[in-house]
Short mmCIF file of C-alpha atoms and ligand atoms in Angstrom, two decimals:
data_model
loop_
_atom_site.label_atom_id
_atom_site.label_comp_id
_atom_site.label_asym_id
_atom_site.label_seq_id
_atom_site.Cartn_x
_atom_site.Cartn_y
_atom_site.Cartn_z
CA MET A 70 5.64 -15.20 -12.76
CA THR A 71 4.36 -11.85 -11.66
CA LEU A 72 5.75 -9.30 -9.30
CA VAL A 73 3.61 -6.90 -7.31
CA VAL A 74 5.36 -3.65 -6.43
CA LYS A 75 3.78 -1.10 -4.13
CA VAL A 76 5.18 2.38 -4.02
CA GLY A 77 4.59 4.61 -1.03
CA GLY A 78 2.99 8.00 -1.11
CA ALA A 79 4.44 9.57 2.01
CA ASP A 80 7.01 12.35 1.62
CA GLY A 81 10.52 10.99 1.20
CA ASN A 82 9.52 8.36 -1.32
CA ALA A 83 11.31 8.56 -4.67
CA ILE A 84 9.02 7.79 -7.59
CA ALA A 85 11.37 8.31 -10.57
CA PRO A 86 13.70 5.34 -9.86
CA VAL A 87 10.69 3.06 -9.47
CA LEU A 88 9.19 4.17 -12.77
CA ASP A 89 12.59 3.98 -14.53
CA GLU A 90 12.90 0.37 -13.47
CA LEU A 91 9.31 -0.80 -13.97
CA ALA A 92 9.03 0.73 -17.43
CA HIS A 93 11.43 -1.99 -18.62
CA ARG A 94 9.61 -4.90 -17.04
CA THR A 95 6.62 -6.74 -18.45
CA ASP A 96 5.76 -8.83 -15.42
CA CYS A 97 4.68 -6.25 -12.88
CA VAL A 98 1.61 -4.76 -11.30
CA LEU A 99 2.25 -1.41 -9.64
CA VAL A 100 0.10 -0.60 -6.61
CA HIS A 101 0.13 2.87 -5.12
CA GLY A 102 -1.05 4.77 -2.10
CA GLY A 103 -0.61 8.52 -1.88
CA SER A 104 -1.15 9.72 1.66
CA SER A 105 0.79 12.98 1.25
CA GLU A 106 -1.15 13.92 -1.86
CA VAL A 107 -4.45 13.26 -0.05
CA ASP A 108 -3.21 15.47 2.81
CA ARG A 109 -2.16 18.24 0.41
CA LEU A 110 -5.43 18.22 -1.53
CA GLY A 111 -7.42 18.05 1.71
CA GLU A 112 -5.62 21.18 2.97
CA ALA A 113 -6.21 22.97 -0.33
CA LEU A 114 -9.92 22.12 -0.23
CA GLY A 115 -10.34 23.03 3.42
CA ARG A 116 -10.84 19.42 4.47
CA PRO A 117 -7.61 18.49 6.27
CA SER A 118 -6.87 14.82 6.87
CA GLU A 119 -7.48 13.25 10.23
CA TYR A 120 -5.93 10.06 11.54
CA TYR A 121 -6.94 7.77 14.36
CA THR A 122 -5.24 4.97 16.27
CA SER A 123 -6.99 1.63 16.81
CA PRO A 124 -6.86 -0.08 20.22
CA SER A 125 -4.13 -2.36 18.80
CA GLY A 126 -1.99 0.64 17.81
CA VAL A 127 -2.56 0.74 14.05
CA VAL A 128 -2.85 4.27 12.63
CA SER A 129 -5.53 4.78 9.96
CA ARG A 130 -6.87 7.67 7.98
CA ARG A 131 -10.32 8.96 8.90
CA SER A 132 -12.52 8.22 5.91
CA ASP A 133 -15.85 9.89 6.60
CA PRO A 134 -17.79 10.80 3.41
CA ALA A 135 -16.19 14.25 3.09
CA HIS A 136 -12.66 12.85 3.40
CA LEU A 137 -13.41 9.95 1.09
CA GLU A 138 -14.28 12.46 -1.63
CA VAL A 139 -10.85 14.09 -1.25
CA LEU A 140 -9.17 10.69 -1.22
CA VAL A 141 -10.80 9.60 -4.49
CA LEU A 142 -9.85 12.87 -6.18
CA ALA A 143 -6.26 12.64 -4.96
CA LEU A 144 -5.57 8.93 -5.51
CA ALA A 145 -7.63 7.89 -8.52
CA GLY A 146 -7.12 11.35 -10.00
CA ARG A 147 -3.79 12.99 -9.35
CA VAL A 148 -1.55 10.21 -8.06
CA GLN A 149 -2.60 7.50 -10.47
CA THR A 150 -2.66 9.79 -13.51
CA GLU A 151 0.83 11.03 -12.68
CA LEU A 152 2.21 7.48 -12.29
CA VAL A 153 0.64 6.37 -15.57
CA ARG A 154 1.92 9.49 -17.32
CA GLY A 155 5.42 8.90 -15.99
CA LEU A 156 5.41 5.28 -17.17
CA LEU A 157 4.03 6.18 -20.61
CA ALA A 158 6.76 8.81 -20.96
CA ARG A 159 9.31 6.03 -20.32
CA GLY A 160 7.80 3.82 -23.02
CA ALA A 161 5.67 1.50 -20.87
CA ARG A 162 2.09 0.59 -21.77
CA ALA A 163 0.69 1.66 -18.42
CA VAL A 164 -3.02 1.45 -17.61
CA GLY A 165 -4.48 2.99 -14.46
CA LEU A 166 -7.25 1.22 -12.59
CA SER A 167 -8.75 2.19 -9.28
CA GLY A 168 -10.09 -0.69 -7.24
CA VAL A 169 -13.55 0.31 -8.45
CA ASP A 170 -12.70 -0.20 -12.15
CA GLY A 171 -14.04 -3.54 -13.29
CA GLY A 172 -14.75 -4.34 -9.62
CA LEU A 173 -11.01 -5.00 -9.32
CA LEU A 174 -10.74 -4.66 -5.53
CA ARG A 175 -13.79 -6.00 -3.70
CA ALA A 176 -13.91 -4.81 -0.13
CA LYS A 177 -15.94 -5.41 2.97
CA ARG A 178 -16.81 -2.20 4.75
CA LYS A 179 -15.59 -1.92 8.33
CA GLU A 180 -18.59 -1.68 10.60
CA GLY A 181 -17.93 0.82 13.35
CA ALA A 182 -14.12 0.94 13.27
CA ARG A 183 -12.73 1.43 16.79
CA ALA A 184 -10.57 4.41 17.61
CA VAL A 185 -8.82 5.50 20.79
CA ILE A 186 -9.73 9.14 21.39
CA ASP A 187 -8.65 10.90 24.61
CA GLY A 188 -7.96 7.50 26.15
CA HIS A 189 -11.44 6.15 25.36
CA VAL A 190 -12.38 3.59 22.72
CA VAL A 191 -15.10 4.97 20.46
CA ARG A 192 -16.77 3.60 17.36
CA LEU A 193 -16.62 5.54 14.11
CA HIS A 194 -20.00 4.88 12.50
CA ASP A 195 -19.61 7.16 9.48
CA ASP A 196 -16.31 5.66 8.37
CA ARG A 197 -16.13 4.65 4.70
CA SER A 198 -13.19 2.31 4.88
CA GLY A 199 -12.87 -1.40 4.44
CA SER A 200 -10.57 -4.27 3.76
CA VAL A 201 -10.03 -5.99 0.45
CA GLU A 202 -11.60 -9.44 0.45
CA ALA A 203 -11.26 -10.38 -3.21
CA VAL A 204 -9.34 -9.29 -6.28
CA ARG A 205 -10.58 -9.74 -9.85
CA ALA A 206 -7.24 -11.18 -10.89
CA GLU A 207 -8.31 -12.07 -14.43
CA LEU A 208 -8.59 -8.39 -15.27
CA LEU A 209 -4.92 -7.94 -14.37
CA THR A 210 -3.92 -11.16 -16.11
CA VAL A 211 -5.59 -10.07 -19.37
CA LEU A 212 -3.70 -6.76 -19.25
CA LEU A 213 -0.37 -8.37 -18.36
CA ARG A 214 -0.69 -10.93 -21.15
CA SER A 215 -1.31 -8.14 -23.61
CA GLY A 216 1.83 -6.30 -22.54
CA TYR A 217 0.21 -3.68 -20.33
CA LEU A 218 1.49 -2.54 -16.97
CA PRO A 219 -1.47 -2.19 -14.59
CA VAL A 220 -1.27 0.67 -12.07
CA VAL A 221 -3.72 0.01 -9.26
CA GLY A 222 -4.76 2.00 -6.21
CA PRO A 223 -7.55 2.71 -3.74
CA PRO A 224 -10.50 3.14 -3.45
CA ALA A 225 -12.21 -0.25 -3.56
CA VAL A 226 -15.85 -1.20 -3.96
CA THR A 227 -18.18 -3.27 -1.79
CA ASP A 228 -20.67 -5.86 -3.03
CA ALA A 229 -23.37 -3.28 -2.33
CA GLY A 230 -21.61 -0.86 -4.68
CA GLU A 231 -20.25 1.49 -2.02
CA VAL A 232 -16.87 3.10 -2.60
CA VAL A 233 -14.54 2.64 0.38
CA ASN A 234 -11.00 3.55 1.28
CA VAL A 235 -8.63 0.62 1.71
CA ASP A 236 -5.05 0.46 2.83
CA ALA A 237 -2.80 0.30 -0.24
CA ASP A 238 -0.15 -1.95 1.37
CA ARG A 239 -2.73 -4.53 2.34
CA ALA A 240 -4.48 -4.20 -1.02
CA ALA A 241 -1.12 -4.91 -2.69
CA ALA A 242 -0.78 -8.03 -0.56
CA ARG A 243 -4.20 -9.23 -1.74
CA VAL A 244 -3.28 -8.54 -5.35
CA ALA A 245 -0.04 -10.49 -4.93
CA GLY A 246 -1.92 -13.42 -3.37
CA ALA A 247 -4.63 -13.42 -6.06
CA LEU A 248 -2.06 -13.39 -8.88
CA GLY A 249 0.12 -16.06 -7.28
CA ALA A 250 2.94 -13.53 -7.47
CA GLU A 251 6.56 -14.57 -6.94
CA ALA A 252 7.08 -11.65 -4.56
CA LEU A 253 5.53 -8.56 -3.06
CA VAL A 254 7.85 -5.56 -2.92
CA LEU A 255 6.75 -2.71 -0.64
CA LEU A 256 8.89 0.32 -1.49
CA THR A 257 8.88 3.11 1.05
CA ASN A 258 10.78 6.06 2.53
CA VAL A 259 12.89 4.05 5.01
CA PRO A 260 15.52 1.30 4.44
CA GLY A 261 13.17 -1.38 5.80
CA LEU A 262 11.90 -2.28 9.24
CA LEU A 263 14.18 -0.50 11.68
CA ARG A 264 14.86 -1.50 15.27
CA ASP A 265 15.00 2.20 16.00
CA PRO A 266 12.90 4.26 13.54
CA ASP A 267 15.33 7.18 13.99
CA ASP A 268 18.39 5.12 13.10
CA PRO A 269 18.53 4.10 9.41
CA ALA A 270 21.42 1.76 10.23
CA SER A 271 19.23 -0.38 12.50
CA ARG A 272 17.52 -2.28 9.65
CA ILE A 273 16.30 -5.78 10.38
CA PRO A 274 17.33 -7.70 7.25
CA ARG A 275 15.14 -10.76 7.62
CA ILE A 276 12.10 -11.81 9.63
CA PRO A 277 11.66 -15.56 9.88
CA ARG A 278 8.25 -16.80 10.96
CA ALA A 279 9.35 -17.51 14.52
CA GLU A 280 10.43 -13.89 15.04
CA TRP A 281 7.28 -12.34 13.69
CA GLU A 282 5.83 -11.05 16.97
CA THR A 283 9.15 -9.54 18.08
CA ALA A 284 9.49 -7.74 14.76
CA LEU A 285 5.95 -6.39 14.89
CA ALA A 286 6.71 -4.79 18.25
CA TYR A 287 9.32 -2.52 16.57
CA ALA A 288 6.86 -1.22 14.00
CA LYS A 289 5.01 1.92 14.97
CA GLY A 290 2.15 3.71 13.24
CA ARG A 291 1.86 3.00 9.58
CA MET A 292 4.85 0.66 9.47
CA ARG A 293 2.62 -1.84 11.26
CA LYS A 294 0.35 -1.94 8.21
CA LYS A 295 3.30 -2.75 5.99
CA LEU A 296 4.32 -5.64 8.18
CA LEU A 297 0.76 -6.91 8.35
CA ALA A 298 0.56 -6.63 4.56
CA ALA A 299 3.79 -8.57 4.17
CA ARG A 300 2.41 -11.27 6.43
CA ASP A 301 -0.94 -11.34 4.53
CA ALA A 302 0.98 -11.93 1.30
CA VAL A 303 3.14 -14.72 2.70
CA GLU A 304 0.10 -16.37 4.27
CA ALA A 305 -1.65 -16.16 0.88
CA GLY A 306 1.18 -18.24 -0.60
CA VAL A 307 3.50 -15.52 -1.93
CA PRO A 308 7.00 -16.90 -1.27
CA ARG A 309 8.37 -13.64 0.10
CA ALA A 310 7.58 -10.02 0.76
CA VAL A 311 10.23 -7.33 0.98
CA ILE A 312 9.99 -3.87 2.55
CA GLY A 313 12.70 -1.73 0.98
CA PRO A 314 13.67 1.85 0.11
CA SER A 315 12.47 3.54 -3.07
CA ASP A 316 15.19 6.20 -3.21
CA ARG A 317 17.90 4.45 -5.24
CA PRO A 318 18.39 3.18 -8.78
CA ASP A 319 16.75 -0.21 -9.47
CA PRO A 320 14.93 -0.31 -6.12
CA VAL A 321 12.92 -3.42 -7.03
CA ARG A 322 15.90 -5.54 -8.02
CA LYS A 323 17.78 -4.37 -4.94
CA ALA A 324 14.85 -5.22 -2.67
CA LEU A 325 14.68 -8.67 -4.26
CA ASP A 326 18.42 -9.00 -3.68
CA GLY A 327 17.78 -8.45 0.04
CA GLU A 328 18.37 -4.70 0.48
CA GLY A 329 15.47 -4.18 2.84
CA THR A 330 13.54 -6.36 5.24
CA VAL A 331 12.61 -9.76 3.84
CA ILE A 332 9.56 -11.53 5.29
CA GLU A 333 9.43 -15.24 4.50
P1 ADP B 424 4.61 4.90 2.60
O1 ADP B 424 3.81 6.10 2.22
O2 ADP B 424 5.95 4.86 1.93
O3 ADP B 424 3.84 3.65 2.41
P2 ADP B 424 4.29 5.13 5.50
O4 ADP B 424 4.43 6.52 6.02
O5 ADP B 424 2.94 4.54 5.38
O6 ADP B 424 5.06 5.05 4.12
O7 ADP B 424 5.17 4.12 6.41
C1 ADP B 424 6.56 4.28 6.56
C2 ADP B 424 6.86 5.03 7.85
O8 ADP B 424 6.73 4.17 8.99
C3 ADP B 424 8.29 5.51 7.98
O9 ADP B 424 8.53 6.70 7.30
C4 ADP B 424 8.48 5.66 9.50
O10 ADP B 424 8.20 6.97 9.90
C5 ADP B 424 7.39 4.77 10.09
N1 ADP B 424 7.92 3.74 11.02
C6 ADP B 424 7.41 3.48 12.25
N2 ADP B 424 8.09 2.50 12.87
C7 ADP B 424 9.08 2.13 12.03
C8 ADP B 424 10.14 1.17 12.11
N3 ADP B 424 10.30 0.39 13.18
N4 ADP B 424 10.96 1.04 11.05
C9 ADP B 424 10.80 1.81 9.96
N5 ADP B 424 9.82 2.75 9.81
C10 ADP B 424 8.98 2.93 10.84
#
């Protein structure tokens, strides 16, 4: 059985404990985002990141063509290379793949994403973002069977061959579903879903199906995407998804042991 682990890219995430742990496993796919690195590179290149909020309250990165260029450089370049390097240094046979490599992550481009700007809903026609519709799972299976540890991240590619930004949490959920993974572990910079985002002690340990809507109401901004990703995975047949902290030794095992928020 396979495990899909997604590591966050926002500040406050700890990467070393994740790499220490994964380097010793042979059953994992590592999925990454890298929002802080995209922001940093964007600043350095004079193209600062912009975010927008959808009418349903989900926060997304603006991905017009100029920002997409920065995103590809930061994620498929810096972030992925650094993760692969770190895993190789720990003895793992890591291989980096963006969603474009081998057509791994097939996305549908969002047509005119809706954003709330100054209280008005507007359509963003130049947005180059999408959602993952299909995963070429056999590419990952071939690598896993040969003892490689795939490291996967945005961007993705459309059927028309366009490169688009996709959300890494939701991409990880698709990967987990396509592989028939035993679990999806979303490691991040908070202890899990919190009742009060400012109180780390307010973690919600478990979200049964019946309490889904109540739980979603607690999640603000980008945490909503994580919860939606967890739900995508469970609906795709993955037995459980866990949102847990990355900043401790053996974060994956601890998340699987229930230190986080378990979605079943
Ligand atoms: P990552 O880069 O690790 O994927 P994100 O920044 O995308 O992390 O999402 C995690 C962030 O979601 C937290 O740092 C926190 O600021 C925010 N958040 C909003 N609502 C909640 C909540 N109810 N519980 C926990 N985190 C929350």
